[in-house]
Amino acid sequence: MIPVLIVLNAGSSSLKFQVYDMFDGAEPRLVWKGLYEGLGAEAHFIVKDTDGAILDEMTWSRGDRIGHEEALMHLVSWLRSHQEGRKLAAIGHRVVHGGEAFTAPALVDDSVIQRLEALVPLAPLHQPHNLEPIRIVRRRLPGMPQVACFDTAFHQTQSDIASLFALPREMRERGVRRYGFHGLSYDYIASVLKDYDPRLAEGRVIVAHLGNGASLCALKEGTSVATTMGFSALDGLPMGTRCGAVDAGVIFFMLREMGLSPDEAEGVLYTKSGLLGVSGLSNDMRVLRSKAAANADAKRAIDLFVYRITREIGSLVAALGGLDGFVFTAGIGENDTATRSEVIAGLAWAGLALDEAANRGGGPRISTGPGPTAWVIPTNEELVIARQTRSVLGATQAKLAS
Ligand code: ADP
């Protein structure tokens, strides 16, 4: 029997999954990937093979009440009926916040769940959804090994100064500091830099993870030295619906002068801001690009996005003391030719020069000339979760055997 692991990434009404064969030595190998969406309403399940061919699909009506628990149990029984000599051996979860305590992936037990629950106030819109499937598996599949993999852990290499806010010391003692996010994505990019250009793996690189959530990370020799996200996943760049960095005074204005409750203010900052808030149209870059020529608000939202990215890059180049390479990744970074070309145009001062044909072709290298190089590298957060899950299990088994 080949042991397999499921990688889960749970959102408020969705459950993304990938199934990997676990072998000794070589990388975990992807077998199937799929998605449940519309959970709690008209749920839909789709699973594909590695070539993207649809293997199975199903839609439930609202009355079927398919939530995360039902979806997870459906997935487990789908796997059982399609396992072809495979056996489910573990589940790896994406967990957005590991706080100060979790600097590496963790084998889940009740105390780990409790400590992760205590971090909900630090990531109120993500952490509860990430923890729900962990609890469900513990209840419905007792004994199934589970590993929590954190978006914050990759940034643990940052210096004390890089992670500090200029707030009173007791705030730092309460855990108020910069954590940084998208660490699973940055971990993947750092792990493959050597395959693109060995000098990048040794050098100073900025990675732009530009998706619905967006951040930049400064890598020195493959480790994180600074990032644009801070205490929560709100900081830094404007995103699809999140504001990015705003003056903290704005929040007091919202509370005192506009009469918003803390929950309402939080809703504005997380779900009504960013590309959506500025354009008044959409959080989706494809929609904004298609309207930008005729719609000034769509253009403004994109211009602000690009402006903020180029400004933040300046700050990270200073933190790195120079720049050897730049990487675009995630939905916008991997697909939006125009955003890449506008960002590179804003980096001429750092010696970057765009290779327009390569950019139109999607890379991987999209720069020309003797300066720092620019790249498009598709991210793979799920593979990092699979790697981490396998390595935590391997370490645990080794400990038990010794
Ligand atoms: P998430 O953070 O939810 O994983 P993604 O990484 O999938 O997000 O990125 C979603 C963003 O990528 C959206 O703004 C979407 O418009 C954008 N995107 C996806 N494909 C394209 C494309 N072909 N051109 C421009 N933008 C794209």
Coordinates of C-alpha atoms and ligand atoms in Angstrom, one line a residue:
M1 CA 0.0 0.0 0.0
I2 CA 1.3 3.5 -0.9
P3 CA 0.7 5.9 2.0
V4 CA -1.0 9.1 0.8
L5 CA -1.6 12.4 2.5
I6 CA -4.3 15.0 2.0
V7 CA -3.3 18.7 2.0
L8 CA -6.2 20.9 3.1
N9 CA -6.7 24.6 2.7
A10 CA -10.0 25.6 4.2
G11 CA -11.8 28.9 3.7
S12 CA -15.2 30.2 5.0
S13 CA -17.2 28.3 2.3
S14 CA -14.6 26.3 0.5
L15 CA -12.2 23.4 1.1
K16 CA -9.4 23.0 -1.4
F17 CA -7.6 19.7 -1.3
Q18 CA -4.6 17.9 -2.9
V19 CA -3.7 14.2 -2.5
Y20 CA -0.1 13.2 -2.5
D21 CA 1.7 9.8 -2.6
M22 CA 4.3 9.8 0.1
F23 CA 7.5 8.1 -0.9
D24 CA 10.8 7.9 1.0
G25 CA 13.5 10.2 -0.4
A26 CA 11.8 11.8 -3.5
E27 CA 9.3 14.6 -3.3
P28 CA 5.7 13.8 -2.4
R29 CA 4.0 13.2 -5.7
L30 CA 0.6 14.9 -6.5
V31 CA -2.1 12.4 -7.5
W32 CA -5.4 14.3 -7.4
K33 CA -6.5 17.8 -6.6
G34 CA -9.9 19.4 -6.1
L35 CA -12.3 21.7 -4.4
Y36 CA -15.5 21.9 -2.5
E37 CA -17.1 25.3 -2.8
G38 CA -20.4 26.8 -1.9
L39 CA -20.3 25.0 1.5
G40 CA -23.4 25.8 3.6
A41 CA -25.3 26.6 0.4
E42 CA -25.3 24.9 -3.0
A43 CA -22.1 22.9 -2.5
H44 CA -20.1 21.7 -5.4
F45 CA -17.3 19.1 -5.5
I46 CA -14.8 18.7 -8.3
V47 CA -11.6 16.5 -8.5
K48 CA -9.0 16.5 -11.2
D49 CA -6.0 14.4 -12.1
T50 CA -2.5 16.0 -12.5
D51 CA -3.3 16.8 -16.2
G52 CA -6.3 18.8 -15.2
A53 CA -8.8 16.2 -16.5
I54 CA -12.0 16.1 -14.4
L55 CA -12.3 12.7 -12.7
D56 CA -15.5 13.4 -10.7
E57 CA -17.9 16.2 -10.0
M58 CA -21.0 16.6 -7.9
T59 CA -23.5 19.3 -6.9
W60 CA -25.7 19.3 -3.8
S61 CA -28.8 21.4 -3.2
R62 CA -29.1 23.8 -0.2
G63 CA -31.3 21.3 1.6
D64 CA -28.5 18.7 1.7
R65 CA -26.7 20.9 4.2
I66 CA -23.2 20.2 3.0
G67 CA -20.8 22.0 5.3
H68 CA -17.1 21.4 6.0
E69 CA -17.7 18.3 8.0
E70 CA -19.8 16.6 5.3
A71 CA -17.4 17.7 2.6
L72 CA -14.4 16.2 4.5
M73 CA -16.2 12.9 5.2
H74 CA -17.2 12.8 1.5
L75 CA -13.6 13.3 0.5
V76 CA -12.4 10.5 2.8
S77 CA -15.0 8.1 1.3
W78 CA -14.2 9.2 -2.3
L79 CA -10.6 8.4 -1.6
R80 CA -11.5 5.0 -0.2
S81 CA -13.4 4.1 -3.3
H82 CA -10.6 5.4 -5.6
Q83 CA -7.5 4.5 -3.6
E84 CA -6.1 1.9 -6.0
G85 CA -3.5 0.4 -3.6
R86 CA -3.2 3.6 -1.5
K87 CA -4.0 4.2 2.2
L88 CA -4.6 7.6 3.8
A89 CA -1.8 8.1 6.3
A90 CA -2.0 11.8 7.3
I91 CA -3.6 15.1 6.7
G92 CA -1.6 18.4 6.4
H93 CA -3.4 21.7 7.0
R94 CA -2.7 25.2 6.0
V95 CA -2.9 27.4 9.1
V96 CA -2.5 31.1 8.6
H97 CA -1.2 32.0 12.1
G98 CA 1.3 30.2 14.2
G99 CA 2.0 33.1 16.6
E100 CA 5.3 33.2 18.4
A101 CA 5.2 29.6 19.6
F102 CA 5.0 27.7 16.3
T103 CA 8.1 28.4 14.4
A104 CA 7.9 25.1 12.5
P105 CA 5.1 22.8 11.4
A106 CA 3.5 20.9 14.3
L107 CA 2.0 17.5 14.8
V108 CA -1.5 18.3 16.1
D109 CA -2.8 17.2 19.5
D110 CA -5.4 18.8 21.8
S111 CA -2.9 21.2 23.3
V112 CA -1.8 22.4 19.9
I113 CA -5.4 23.0 18.9
Q114 CA -6.0 25.0 22.1
R115 CA -2.9 27.1 21.5
L116 CA -3.9 27.8 17.9
E117 CA -7.4 28.8 19.0
A118 CA -5.8 31.4 21.2
L119 CA -4.5 33.0 18.0
V120 CA -7.9 33.6 16.4
P121 CA -8.0 37.3 17.4
L122 CA -4.7 37.7 15.4
A123 CA -6.3 36.4 12.2
P124 CA -10.1 36.5 12.8
L125 CA -11.0 36.0 9.2
H126 CA -8.8 33.1 8.4
Q127 CA -7.7 31.2 11.5
P128 CA -11.2 29.9 12.6
H129 CA -11.7 28.3 9.1
N130 CA -8.3 26.8 9.1
L131 CA -8.9 25.2 12.5
E132 CA -12.3 23.8 11.8
P133 CA -11.2 20.8 9.6
I134 CA -8.5 20.0 12.2
R135 CA -11.2 19.6 14.9
I136 CA -13.5 17.7 12.5
V137 CA -10.7 15.2 11.7
R138 CA -9.9 14.8 15.4
R139 CA -13.5 13.9 16.1
R140 CA -14.4 11.8 13.1
L141 CA -11.1 10.2 12.3
P142 CA -9.5 9.8 15.7
G143 CA -5.8 8.7 15.5
M144 CA -5.3 10.2 12.0
P145 CA -2.0 12.1 12.2
Q146 CA -2.5 15.7 11.4
V147 CA 0.2 18.4 10.8
A148 CA -0.4 22.1 11.0
C149 CA 1.7 24.2 8.6
F150 CA 2.0 27.9 9.2
D151 CA 2.1 30.9 6.9
T152 CA 4.0 32.8 9.6
A153 CA 6.7 30.3 10.3
F154 CA 9.0 31.1 7.3
H155 CA 9.5 34.6 8.7
Q156 CA 10.9 33.5 12.0
T157 CA 14.4 34.2 10.5
Q158 CA 13.8 37.9 10.6
S159 CA 15.7 40.0 13.1
D160 CA 14.2 41.3 16.3
I161 CA 14.4 44.8 14.9
A162 CA 12.6 43.8 11.6
S163 CA 9.8 42.3 13.6
L164 CA 9.3 45.1 16.1
F165 CA 6.7 47.8 16.2
A166 CA 7.6 51.1 18.0
L167 CA 5.0 50.4 20.7
P168 CA 5.4 50.2 24.5
R169 CA 7.3 47.1 25.6
E170 CA 4.2 45.5 27.2
M171 CA 2.6 45.3 23.8
R172 CA 5.5 43.3 22.5
E173 CA 5.2 41.0 25.5
R174 CA 1.5 40.4 24.5
G175 CA 2.7 39.2 21.1
V176 CA 2.1 42.5 19.2
R177 CA 4.8 42.3 16.6
R178 CA 5.3 41.8 12.9
Y179 CA 4.8 38.1 12.0
G180 CA 4.4 38.2 8.2
F181 CA 2.3 35.8 6.1
H182 CA 2.3 33.9 2.7
G183 CA 5.2 32.0 4.2
L184 CA 4.3 28.7 2.6
S185 CA 4.5 30.4 -0.8
Y186 CA 7.8 32.1 0.0
D187 CA 9.2 28.8 1.3
Y188 CA 8.3 27.2 -2.1
I189 CA 9.9 30.0 -4.1
A190 CA 13.0 29.9 -2.0
S191 CA 13.3 26.1 -2.5
V192 CA 13.2 26.4 -6.3
L193 CA 15.4 29.5 -6.9
K194 CA 18.4 27.4 -7.5
D195 CA 16.7 25.7 -10.4
Y196 CA 16.2 29.0 -12.1
D197 CA 19.6 30.7 -11.3
P198 CA 21.9 29.4 -8.6
R199 CA 23.1 32.9 -7.9
L200 CA 19.5 33.8 -6.8
A201 CA 19.6 31.1 -4.1
E202 CA 22.7 32.8 -2.6
G203 CA 21.7 36.4 -3.2
R204 CA 19.3 39.2 -2.4
V205 CA 15.8 38.5 -3.9
I206 CA 12.4 40.2 -3.5
V207 CA 9.4 37.9 -4.1
A208 CA 6.0 39.5 -4.9
H209 CA 3.1 37.2 -4.0
L210 CA 0.3 39.0 -5.8
G211 CA -3.0 37.2 -5.5
N212 CA -6.2 38.1 -3.7
G213 CA -4.0 38.5 -0.7
A214 CA -0.7 40.2 -1.6
S215 CA 2.6 40.8 0.0
L216 CA 6.3 41.1 -0.7
C217 CA 9.2 39.3 1.0
A218 CA 12.9 40.1 1.0
L219 CA 15.0 37.0 0.9
K220 CA 18.7 36.8 1.7
E221 CA 20.3 33.4 0.8
G222 CA 16.8 32.0 0.7
T223 CA 15.7 33.2 4.2
S224 CA 13.2 35.9 5.0
V225 CA 14.7 39.2 6.3
A226 CA 11.7 41.5 5.9
T227 CA 8.1 41.4 4.6
T228 CA 5.3 43.9 4.0
M229 CA 2.7 42.1 6.1
G230 CA 2.8 42.6 9.8
F231 CA 0.7 41.7 12.8
S232 CA -2.3 40.7 10.8
A233 CA -2.9 39.8 7.1
L234 CA -4.1 43.4 6.6
D235 CA -0.8 45.2 6.4
G236 CA 1.4 46.2 3.5
L237 CA 0.1 46.2 -0.1
P238 CA -3.5 46.9 -1.1
M239 CA -5.2 43.6 -1.9
G240 CA -8.4 42.4 -3.5
T241 CA -10.6 43.5 -0.7
R242 CA -8.0 44.4 2.1
C243 CA -6.7 47.9 2.6
G244 CA -2.9 47.2 3.1
A245 CA -1.1 49.7 5.3
V246 CA -3.2 52.6 6.5
D247 CA -2.4 55.1 9.2
A248 CA -3.7 53.7 12.5
G249 CA -5.4 57.1 13.0
V250 CA -7.9 56.1 10.3
I251 CA -9.3 53.4 12.5
F252 CA -10.0 55.9 15.4
F253 CA -11.7 58.2 12.9
M254 CA -13.9 55.3 11.8
L255 CA -14.8 54.4 15.4
R256 CA -15.2 57.9 16.8
E257 CA -16.3 60.2 14.0
M258 CA -18.1 57.7 11.7
G259 CA -19.7 55.8 14.5
L260 CA -18.6 52.4 13.2
S261 CA -18.3 49.5 15.7
P262 CA -15.0 47.6 15.9
D263 CA -16.6 44.7 13.9
E264 CA -17.8 47.1 11.2
A265 CA -14.5 48.8 11.0
E266 CA -12.8 45.4 10.7
G267 CA -15.3 44.5 7.9
V268 CA -14.4 47.7 6.0
L269 CA -10.7 47.0 6.2
Y270 CA -10.8 43.3 5.4
T271 CA -13.7 43.0 2.9
K272 CA -14.6 46.4 1.4
S273 CA -11.2 48.0 0.7
G274 CA -8.3 47.3 -1.6
L275 CA -8.9 47.0 -5.4
L276 CA -12.7 46.6 -4.7
G277 CA -12.9 49.7 -2.4
V278 CA -10.9 52.0 -4.6
S279 CA -12.5 50.9 -7.9
G280 CA -16.0 50.5 -6.5
L281 CA -16.3 47.7 -9.1
S282 CA -14.4 44.5 -8.4
N283 CA -11.6 42.9 -6.4
D284 CA -10.7 40.9 -9.5
M285 CA -7.7 42.1 -11.5
R286 CA -9.0 40.6 -14.7
V287 CA -12.2 42.6 -14.4
L288 CA -10.3 45.8 -13.6
R289 CA -7.9 45.4 -16.5
S290 CA -10.7 44.8 -18.9
K291 CA -12.4 48.0 -17.8
A292 CA -9.4 50.3 -17.2
A293 CA -9.3 51.9 -20.6
A294 CA -12.8 53.3 -20.2
N295 CA -13.3 53.5 -16.5
A296 CA -11.2 55.9 -14.4
D297 CA -11.9 54.2 -11.1
A298 CA -10.7 50.9 -12.3
K299 CA -7.5 52.5 -13.6
R300 CA -7.0 54.3 -10.3
A301 CA -7.3 51.1 -8.3
I302 CA -4.7 49.4 -10.5
D303 CA -2.4 52.5 -10.5
L304 CA -2.5 52.6 -6.7
F305 CA -1.8 48.8 -6.5
V306 CA 1.3 49.2 -8.7
Y307 CA 2.5 52.4 -7.0
R308 CA 2.3 50.8 -3.6
I309 CA 4.2 47.7 -4.8
T310 CA 7.0 49.8 -6.3
R311 CA 7.3 52.0 -3.1
E312 CA 7.4 48.9 -0.9
I313 CA 10.1 47.4 -3.1
G314 CA 12.2 50.4 -2.5
S315 CA 11.9 49.8 1.3
L316 CA 12.8 46.1 0.9
V317 CA 15.8 46.9 -1.4
A318 CA 17.1 49.1 1.5
A319 CA 16.5 46.3 4.0
L320 CA 18.5 43.9 1.7
G321 CA 21.2 46.4 0.9
G322 CA 20.8 45.8 -2.8
L323 CA 18.9 43.6 -5.2
D324 CA 20.0 40.6 -7.3
G325 CA 16.6 39.2 -8.4
F326 CA 12.9 39.8 -8.4
V327 CA 10.2 37.1 -8.6
F328 CA 6.5 37.4 -9.5
T329 CA 4.1 34.8 -8.2
A330 CA 0.4 34.0 -7.4
G331 CA -2.7 34.8 -9.5
I332 CA -1.8 38.3 -10.6
G333 CA 2.0 37.8 -10.5
E334 CA 1.8 34.7 -12.6
N335 CA -0.8 35.9 -15.1
D336 CA -1.1 39.7 -15.4
T337 CA 1.5 40.8 -18.0
A338 CA 0.6 44.4 -17.5
T339 CA 1.1 44.5 -13.7
R340 CA 4.5 42.9 -14.2
S341 CA 5.5 45.4 -16.9
E342 CA 4.3 48.4 -14.8
V343 CA 6.2 47.2 -11.7
I344 CA 9.4 46.6 -13.6
A345 CA 9.1 50.0 -15.3
G346 CA 9.0 51.5 -11.8
L347 CA 12.3 49.6 -10.9
A348 CA 14.5 51.1 -13.7
W349 CA 16.4 53.0 -11.0
A350 CA 17.4 49.6 -9.5
G351 CA 18.8 48.5 -12.9
L352 CA 15.8 46.2 -13.9
A353 CA 15.0 46.1 -17.6
L354 CA 12.0 44.2 -19.0
D355 CA 12.2 41.7 -21.8
E356 CA 8.8 42.4 -23.3
A357 CA 8.5 39.3 -25.4
A358 CA 9.5 37.1 -22.5
N359 CA 7.0 38.9 -20.3
R360 CA 4.2 38.3 -22.9
G361 CA 5.3 34.7 -23.0
G362 CA 5.0 34.3 -19.3
G363 CA 8.8 33.9 -18.5
P364 CA 10.3 32.3 -16.6
R365 CA 13.0 35.0 -17.0
I366 CA 11.4 38.4 -18.1
S367 CA 14.4 40.7 -17.7
T368 CA 17.2 41.6 -20.0
G369 CA 20.5 43.4 -19.6
P370 CA 23.2 43.2 -16.9
G371 CA 21.1 44.4 -13.9
P372 CA 19.1 42.3 -11.4
T373 CA 17.0 39.6 -13.1
A374 CA 13.2 39.3 -13.0
W375 CA 11.3 36.0 -13.0
V376 CA 7.8 34.5 -13.1
I377 CA 7.7 31.4 -10.9
P378 CA 4.4 29.7 -10.2
T379 CA 4.0 29.1 -6.5
N380 CA 3.0 25.8 -4.9
E381 CA 1.9 26.2 -1.3
E382 CA 0.3 22.7 -1.2
L383 CA 3.6 21.0 -2.1
V384 CA 5.3 22.8 0.8
I385 CA 2.5 21.5 3.1
A386 CA 3.0 18.0 1.7
R387 CA 6.8 18.2 2.3
Q388 CA 6.4 19.6 5.8
T389 CA 3.7 17.0 6.7
R390 CA 5.9 14.2 5.5
S391 CA 8.9 15.5 7.3
V392 CA 7.1 15.9 10.7
L393 CA 5.7 12.4 10.4
G394 CA 9.1 11.0 9.5
A395 CA 10.7 12.8 12.5
T396 CA 7.9 11.5 14.8
Q397 CA 8.3 7.9 13.5
A398 CA 12.1 8.1 13.9
K399 CA 11.6 9.3 17.5
L400 CA 9.2 6.5 18.3
A401 CA 11.6 3.9 16.8
S402 CA 14.6 5.1 18.8
Ligands
ADP1 P1 -5.8 33.7 -3.7 O1 -5.0 34.7 -2.9 O2 -7.3 33.7 -3.5 O3 -5.1 32.3 -3.8 P2 -5.0 33.9 -6.5 O4 -3.5 33.7 -6.3 O5 -5.7 32.9 -7.2 O6 -5.7 34.4 -5.2 O7 -5.1 35.3 -7.3 C1 -6.3 35.9 -7.6 C2 -6.1 37.1 -8.4 O8 -5.3 36.8 -9.6 C3 -7.3 37.8 -8.9 O9 -7.2 39.3 -8.8 C4 -7.4 37.5 -10.4 O10 -8.0 38.5 -11.1 C5 -5.9 37.4 -10.7 N1 -5.7 36.7 -12.0 C6 -5.9 35.4 -12.2 N2 -5.7 35.1 -13.5 C7 -5.4 36.3 -14.1 C8 -5.1 36.7 -15.5 N3 -5.1 35.8 -16.5 N4 -4.8 38.0 -15.7 C9 -4.9 38.9 -14.7 N5 -5.2 38.6 -13.4 C10 -5.4 37.3 -13.1

